[in-house]
Amino acid sequence: MKIMPYIPPSVVQEVKRMDLLTYLKNYEPYELVHFSGNTYTTRTHDSLKISNGKWMWWSQRTGGRSALDYLIKVKGYSFLEAVELLAEKANIQPPISVSENVPMEKQLLLPKKNQDDQKVIAYLSGRGIDKEIIQFCLESGRVYESSFHHNAVFVGMDEKENPKYAAIRGIGTSFIGEANGSDKNYSFSIFTEKPQDTVHLFESAIDLLSYATLQKLEGKEWRREHLLSLAGVYQPAKEIEKSKVPAALVRTLKMHPEVKTIVLHLDNDRIGRLATKAISAVLSKQYQVKDVPPKQGKDYNDLLCIKLNLAITKREKSTKKSMSGHKNMRDRR
């Protein structure tokens, strides 16, 4: 077994004891929705019910007791990946056992900063991101390098520039995740300082920065419009017209009431196209919604790399890794 050299059996047993409600309240409080009485569901899967120490995903006819079962059966992790994730979370922030009626307060736990950002700078430069834009992100605290794993950390902030969200991307690995306590209302963004009537929407921070770089390459002012990335692509409702607008976009539109146009720059794949269709259907009566996917490649970083003659970063299609367990965070390389 591969697990023994990396994780002691005692840790595996401890991980197996964590129930799903405790996991969600400690590490994904934004995903937990009170259904009725002592029954909970999740924002991503409303047919998944949690009650009396057990959970059941009715639409898929599968269930379990532990958070480990949930990560494997619902999130698509391998056993080893799920154990590593839970062990890492418990090590960073020991779980507090909670009753089914006590809400948990959310607190963002950012990874410790490294002494320098050399690996992040090299990583973003290798993806074609403009050096001036990288420097802006470093100086404004939007991007930094973590000290332990040397991951790239993309920070989302509130109006007072307080960190509220952090997407984490492995450098040289396929890891992608979120910092514990991340609030999806505040995903990575770069808003213009002056009122603007247009917001550009992307799936990831890398795509946002790639678009900004493309704007600069074309001689345009890259900070002239609001740029917003999503905390993963959400799952539209079965009836497209009943889909919910992503939380980060809802907050942005409230914060910038002058916005009249939403430009969607989502990916050229099934999930990206479906999300585009859903957002357009829900908001087209209130806003002018434009669909502007990349002209080449799967996403805007592909487009940038093609333009600069850089190698397009490969992705692991089946990997669904996230420190927050968010299902729809796709591997953004």
Protein backbone atom coordinates (compact mmCIF):
# COMPACT_ATOMS: atom_id res chain seq x y z
CA MET A 1 0.00 0.00 0.00
CA LYS A 2 1.27 3.43 -0.92
CA ILE A 3 -0.32 5.06 2.08
CA MET A 4 1.94 3.54 4.75
CA PRO A 5 5.20 5.34 3.85
CA TYR A 6 3.49 8.71 3.98
CA ILE A 7 0.74 8.59 6.61
CA PRO A 8 0.92 6.58 9.86
CA PRO A 9 -2.00 4.15 10.43
CA SER A 10 -2.92 6.10 13.58
CA VAL A 11 -3.48 9.22 11.46
CA VAL A 12 -5.60 7.26 8.99
CA GLN A 13 -7.78 5.99 11.83
CA GLU A 14 -8.13 9.52 13.23
CA VAL A 15 -9.11 10.87 9.82
CA LYS A 16 -11.76 8.18 9.41
CA ARG A 17 -13.44 9.35 12.62
CA MET A 18 -14.22 12.84 11.29
CA ASP A 19 -17.91 13.06 10.37
CA LEU A 20 -19.11 15.13 7.42
CA LEU A 21 -20.94 17.77 9.47
CA THR A 22 -17.82 18.48 11.54
CA TYR A 23 -15.73 18.68 8.38
CA LEU A 24 -18.07 21.12 6.64
CA LYS A 25 -18.57 23.36 9.68
CA ASN A 26 -14.83 23.57 10.29
CA TYR A 27 -13.50 23.80 6.77
CA GLU A 28 -16.37 24.62 4.37
CA PRO A 29 -18.97 26.59 6.36
CA TYR A 30 -20.05 28.46 3.22
CA GLU A 31 -21.01 25.15 1.59
CA LEU A 32 -23.31 24.09 4.45
CA VAL A 33 -27.02 24.90 4.25
CA HIS A 34 -29.51 24.25 7.05
CA PHE A 35 -32.40 22.25 5.59
CA SER A 36 -34.69 21.62 8.56
CA GLY A 37 -34.40 20.46 12.15
CA ASN A 38 -31.05 18.71 12.47
CA THR A 39 -30.78 18.06 8.72
CA TYR A 40 -28.33 19.89 6.50
CA THR A 41 -27.61 19.95 2.78
CA THR A 42 -24.89 21.57 0.64
CA ARG A 43 -25.00 24.48 -1.77
CA THR A 44 -23.43 22.39 -4.51
CA HIS A 45 -25.68 19.34 -4.12
CA ASP A 46 -29.15 20.05 -2.76
CA SER A 47 -30.06 16.35 -2.94
CA LEU A 48 -27.28 15.50 -0.46
CA LYS A 49 -28.67 15.39 3.07
CA ILE A 50 -26.71 15.19 6.33
CA SER A 51 -28.44 14.01 9.51
CA ASN A 52 -27.72 11.99 12.66
CA GLY A 53 -24.07 11.44 11.81
CA LYS A 54 -24.77 10.09 8.32
CA TRP A 55 -25.10 11.57 4.86
CA MET A 56 -26.96 10.46 1.74
CA TRP A 57 -26.64 11.80 -1.80
CA TRP A 58 -30.08 10.83 -3.00
CA SER A 59 -29.71 11.76 -6.68
CA GLN A 60 -26.70 9.45 -6.98
CA ARG A 61 -27.97 6.80 -4.53
CA THR A 62 -24.79 6.80 -2.50
CA GLY A 63 -23.99 7.77 1.05
CA GLY A 64 -21.73 7.29 4.04
CA ARG A 65 -20.81 8.47 7.50
CA SER A 66 -17.42 10.14 7.35
CA ALA A 67 -15.88 13.14 5.65
CA LEU A 68 -13.49 10.64 4.06
CA ASP A 69 -16.44 8.87 2.39
CA TYR A 70 -17.72 12.23 1.15
CA LEU A 71 -14.41 13.30 -0.41
CA ILE A 72 -14.07 9.97 -2.22
CA LYS A 73 -17.67 9.39 -3.33
CA VAL A 74 -18.76 12.98 -4.00
CA LYS A 75 -15.59 14.93 -4.71
CA GLY A 76 -13.83 12.23 -6.69
CA TYR A 77 -10.63 12.00 -4.63
CA SER A 78 -8.61 8.82 -4.40
CA PHE A 79 -8.34 7.28 -0.92
CA LEU A 80 -4.78 8.55 -0.52
CA GLU A 81 -5.62 12.07 -1.70
CA ALA A 82 -8.59 12.27 0.68
CA VAL A 83 -6.57 11.07 3.67
CA GLU A 84 -3.77 13.53 2.89
CA LEU A 85 -6.24 16.40 2.55
CA LEU A 86 -7.98 15.70 5.87
CA ALA A 87 -4.70 15.11 7.69
CA GLU A 88 -3.30 18.39 6.37
CA LYS A 89 -6.42 20.31 7.37
CA ALA A 90 -6.46 18.81 10.85
CA ASN A 91 -2.76 19.65 11.24
CA ILE A 92 -3.24 23.30 10.21
CA GLN A 93 -6.53 23.77 12.06
CA PRO A 94 -7.60 20.98 14.46
CA PRO A 95 -11.35 20.37 13.96
CA ILE A 96 -13.73 21.49 16.67
CA SER A 97 -16.44 18.93 17.34
CA VAL A 98 -19.80 20.63 16.84
CA SER A 99 -23.38 19.77 17.53
CA GLU A 100 -25.86 19.79 14.67
CA ASN A 101 -27.41 23.03 15.89
CA VAL A 102 -24.35 25.23 16.53
CA PRO A 103 -23.20 27.46 13.64
CA MET A 104 -19.46 27.94 13.15
CA GLU A 105 -17.82 31.32 12.62
CA LYS A 106 -15.73 31.53 9.46
CA GLN A 107 -12.10 32.62 9.74
CA LEU A 108 -9.68 32.86 6.83
CA LEU A 109 -6.43 31.01 7.49
CA LEU A 110 -3.89 32.17 4.92
CA PRO A 111 -0.78 30.05 4.29
CA LYS A 112 2.36 31.57 5.79
CA LYS A 113 4.26 33.82 3.38
CA ASN A 114 7.66 32.81 2.08
CA GLN A 115 10.61 35.18 2.54
CA ASP A 116 10.60 35.89 -1.19
CA ASP A 117 8.35 35.28 -4.19
CA GLN A 118 10.91 34.04 -6.68
CA LYS A 119 9.15 30.77 -7.52
CA VAL A 120 5.80 32.51 -8.00
CA ILE A 121 7.38 35.15 -10.21
CA ALA A 122 9.05 32.45 -12.31
CA TYR A 123 5.82 30.44 -12.46
CA LEU A 124 3.66 33.35 -13.61
CA SER A 125 6.31 34.57 -16.03
CA GLY A 126 6.45 31.07 -17.49
CA ARG A 127 2.70 31.27 -18.03
CA GLY A 128 3.23 34.47 -20.04
CA ILE A 129 1.95 36.94 -17.42
CA ASP A 130 3.41 40.45 -17.83
CA LYS A 131 6.06 41.42 -15.27
CA GLU A 132 4.42 44.76 -14.44
CA ILE A 133 1.13 42.98 -13.71
CA ILE A 134 2.92 40.39 -11.56
CA GLN A 135 4.63 43.19 -9.61
CA PHE A 136 1.32 44.98 -9.11
CA CYS A 137 -0.21 41.80 -7.67
CA LEU A 138 2.74 41.20 -5.35
CA GLU A 139 2.82 44.77 -4.08
CA SER A 140 -0.94 44.91 -3.52
CA GLY A 141 -0.95 41.60 -1.62
CA ARG A 142 -3.06 39.86 -4.22
CA VAL A 143 -0.42 37.23 -4.96
CA TYR A 144 2.37 35.70 -2.88
CA GLU A 145 4.38 32.51 -2.42
CA SER A 146 3.61 30.25 0.55
CA SER A 147 6.54 29.23 2.73
CA PHE A 148 6.03 25.49 3.24
CA HIS A 149 4.83 24.09 -0.09
CA HIS A 150 5.91 27.14 -2.15
CA ASN A 151 2.47 27.36 -3.73
CA ALA A 152 1.12 30.39 -5.54
CA VAL A 153 -1.56 32.08 -3.40
CA PHE A 154 -4.16 34.32 -5.10
CA VAL A 155 -5.92 36.53 -2.55
CA GLY A 156 -9.42 37.98 -2.81
CA MET A 157 -10.09 41.13 -0.76
CA ASP A 158 -13.00 43.19 0.53
CA GLU A 159 -13.55 46.91 -0.07
CA LYS A 160 -10.95 47.79 2.59
CA GLU A 161 -8.40 45.40 1.05
CA ASN A 162 -8.72 42.90 3.89
CA PRO A 163 -8.08 39.30 2.71
CA LYS A 164 -11.29 37.27 2.59
CA TYR A 165 -10.48 34.51 0.13
CA ALA A 166 -7.42 32.67 -1.19
CA ALA A 167 -7.04 30.29 -4.12
CA ILE A 168 -3.92 28.13 -3.90
CA ARG A 169 -2.12 26.70 -6.90
CA GLY A 170 0.78 24.26 -6.79
CA ILE A 171 3.96 25.27 -8.61
CA GLY A 172 5.27 22.25 -10.46
CA THR A 173 2.43 20.11 -9.08
CA SER A 174 -1.22 19.57 -9.99
CA PHE A 175 -2.49 20.78 -6.61
CA ILE A 176 -5.26 23.35 -6.57
CA GLY A 177 -7.22 24.41 -3.52
CA GLU A 178 -8.51 27.16 -1.28
CA ALA A 179 -7.38 28.41 2.11
CA ASN A 180 -9.57 27.32 5.01
CA GLY A 181 -12.30 29.84 5.74
CA SER A 182 -12.30 31.36 2.24
CA ASP A 183 -15.42 33.40 1.49
CA LYS A 184 -16.50 32.86 -2.11
CA ASN A 185 -18.10 36.30 -2.18
CA TYR A 186 -14.59 37.74 -2.39
CA SER A 187 -12.74 35.80 -5.06
CA PHE A 188 -9.60 37.12 -6.77
CA SER A 189 -10.25 40.40 -8.60
CA ILE A 190 -8.68 43.60 -9.88
CA PHE A 191 -11.18 46.44 -9.96
CA THR A 192 -10.52 49.80 -11.58
CA GLU A 193 -10.31 52.75 -9.19
CA LYS A 194 -12.70 54.83 -11.29
CA PRO A 195 -16.38 53.99 -11.93
CA GLN A 196 -16.74 51.69 -14.93
CA ASP A 197 -19.83 50.23 -16.55
CA THR A 198 -18.24 46.90 -17.55
CA VAL A 199 -17.06 43.86 -15.60
CA HIS A 200 -15.09 41.02 -17.18
CA LEU A 201 -15.61 37.55 -15.71
CA PHE A 202 -13.10 34.65 -15.72
CA GLU A 203 -12.96 31.17 -14.25
CA SER A 204 -9.55 31.56 -12.59
CA ALA A 205 -7.02 34.12 -11.43
CA ILE A 206 -4.56 32.89 -14.08
CA ASP A 207 -7.12 33.55 -16.84
CA LEU A 208 -7.80 37.02 -15.44
CA LEU A 209 -4.08 37.87 -15.41
CA SER A 210 -3.68 36.40 -18.90
CA TYR A 211 -6.45 38.65 -20.22
CA ALA A 212 -4.85 41.67 -18.55
CA THR A 213 -1.54 40.76 -20.21
CA LEU A 214 -3.22 40.42 -23.61
CA GLN A 215 -4.76 43.86 -23.15
CA LYS A 216 -1.34 45.33 -22.43
CA LEU A 217 0.19 43.56 -25.43
CA GLU A 218 -2.46 45.22 -27.59
CA GLY A 219 -1.46 48.62 -26.24
CA LYS A 220 -4.57 49.00 -24.07
CA GLU A 221 -4.79 50.12 -20.45
CA TRP A 222 -5.22 46.83 -18.56
CA ARG A 223 -6.73 48.50 -15.48
CA ARG A 224 -9.46 50.39 -17.28
CA GLU A 225 -12.24 47.87 -16.46
CA HIS A 226 -13.30 45.61 -13.59
CA LEU A 227 -11.75 42.13 -13.72
CA LEU A 228 -13.26 39.34 -11.63
CA SER A 229 -12.45 35.63 -11.36
CA LEU A 230 -14.77 33.00 -9.94
CA ALA A 231 -13.99 30.63 -7.09
CA GLY A 232 -14.47 27.71 -9.44
CA VAL A 233 -17.31 27.32 -11.92
CA TYR A 234 -20.60 26.69 -10.22
CA GLN A 235 -23.11 24.01 -11.18
CA PRO A 236 -26.15 25.51 -12.97
CA ALA A 237 -29.63 24.29 -12.10
CA LYS A 238 -31.29 21.64 -14.26
CA GLU A 239 -33.60 24.38 -15.49
CA ILE A 240 -31.03 26.92 -16.70
CA GLU A 241 -33.28 29.92 -16.04
CA LYS A 242 -33.43 28.99 -12.33
CA SER A 243 -29.64 28.95 -11.90
CA LYS A 244 -28.08 31.06 -9.17
CA VAL A 245 -25.64 33.82 -10.02
CA PRO A 246 -22.13 33.09 -8.63
CA ALA A 247 -21.68 34.72 -5.22
CA ALA A 248 -18.64 36.78 -6.26
CA LEU A 249 -20.50 38.24 -9.21
CA VAL A 250 -23.54 39.08 -7.06
CA ARG A 251 -21.33 40.99 -4.62
CA THR A 252 -19.49 42.80 -7.43
CA LEU A 253 -22.70 43.99 -9.03
CA LYS A 254 -23.96 45.30 -5.68
CA MET A 255 -20.63 47.01 -5.00
CA HIS A 256 -20.54 48.57 -8.47
CA PRO A 257 -24.12 49.58 -9.33
CA GLU A 258 -22.80 51.53 -12.33
CA VAL A 259 -22.07 48.25 -14.15
CA LYS A 260 -24.31 47.72 -17.17
CA THR A 261 -22.30 45.17 -19.17
CA ILE A 262 -20.96 41.75 -18.13
CA VAL A 263 -18.42 40.15 -20.46
CA LEU A 264 -18.06 36.40 -19.95
CA HIS A 265 -14.63 34.97 -20.73
CA LEU A 266 -15.28 31.41 -19.58
CA ASP A 267 -13.60 28.33 -20.98
CA ASN A 268 -14.12 26.61 -24.30
CA ASP A 269 -15.32 23.36 -22.77
CA ARG A 270 -18.64 21.82 -21.78
CA ILE A 271 -18.64 23.20 -18.22
CA GLY A 272 -17.55 26.67 -19.29
CA ARG A 273 -20.13 26.84 -22.06
CA LEU A 274 -22.89 25.63 -19.74
CA ALA A 275 -21.95 28.20 -17.10
CA THR A 276 -21.96 30.92 -19.77
CA LYS A 277 -25.43 29.87 -20.88
CA ALA A 278 -26.74 29.88 -17.31
CA ILE A 279 -25.32 33.28 -16.33
CA SER A 280 -26.58 34.79 -19.59
CA ALA A 281 -30.06 33.37 -19.06
CA VAL A 282 -30.32 34.69 -15.51
CA LEU A 283 -28.86 38.18 -16.02
CA SER A 284 -29.67 39.11 -19.62
CA LYS A 285 -32.83 41.02 -18.61
CA GLN A 286 -30.92 43.30 -16.24
CA TYR A 287 -27.56 43.59 -17.98
CA GLN A 288 -26.00 43.41 -21.39
CA VAL A 289 -24.24 40.04 -21.29
CA LYS A 290 -21.54 39.29 -23.86
CA ASP A 291 -19.96 35.91 -24.50
CA VAL A 292 -16.29 36.38 -25.43
CA PRO A 293 -14.44 33.08 -24.97
CA PRO A 294 -10.78 32.77 -26.06
CA LYS A 295 -10.39 32.70 -29.84
CA GLN A 296 -7.85 29.89 -29.53
CA GLY A 297 -7.21 27.24 -26.90
CA LYS A 298 -9.30 26.13 -23.96
CA ASP A 299 -8.89 29.28 -21.86
CA TYR A 300 -7.28 32.71 -21.85
CA ASN A 301 -3.93 31.43 -20.63
CA ASP A 302 -3.85 29.02 -23.58
CA LEU A 303 -4.59 31.97 -25.85
CA LEU A 304 -1.80 34.03 -24.28
CA CYS A 305 0.70 31.18 -24.51
CA ILE A 306 -0.18 30.60 -28.17
CA LYS A 307 0.33 34.31 -28.88
CA LEU A 308 3.72 34.33 -27.10
CA ASN A 309 4.75 30.95 -28.56
CA LEU A 310 4.97 29.39 -25.08
CA ALA A 311 4.16 25.78 -24.25
CA ILE A 312 0.58 25.31 -23.05
CA THR A 313 0.54 23.83 -19.57
CA LYS A 314 -0.94 20.35 -19.46
CA ARG A 315 -3.78 19.50 -17.10
CA GLU A 316 -4.84 16.38 -15.24
CA LYS A 317 -8.41 15.87 -16.45
CA SER A 318 -9.56 13.68 -13.58
CA THR A 319 -7.93 15.55 -10.71
CA LYS A 320 -10.31 17.32 -8.34
CA LYS A 321 -8.10 18.63 -5.57
CA SER A 322 -9.08 21.43 -3.26
CA MET A 323 -8.19 22.33 0.30
CA SER A 324 -11.78 23.40 0.68
CA GLY A 325 -13.25 20.38 -1.11
CA HIS A 326 -15.07 22.62 -3.60
CA LYS A 327 -16.31 20.29 -6.34
CA ASN A 328 -16.29 22.72 -9.21
CA MET A 329 -12.78 24.05 -8.75
CA ARG A 330 -11.16 22.59 -11.82
CA ASP A 331 -7.45 22.10 -12.29
CA ARG A 332 -6.34 25.52 -13.45
CA ARG A 333 -2.71 24.39 -13.73
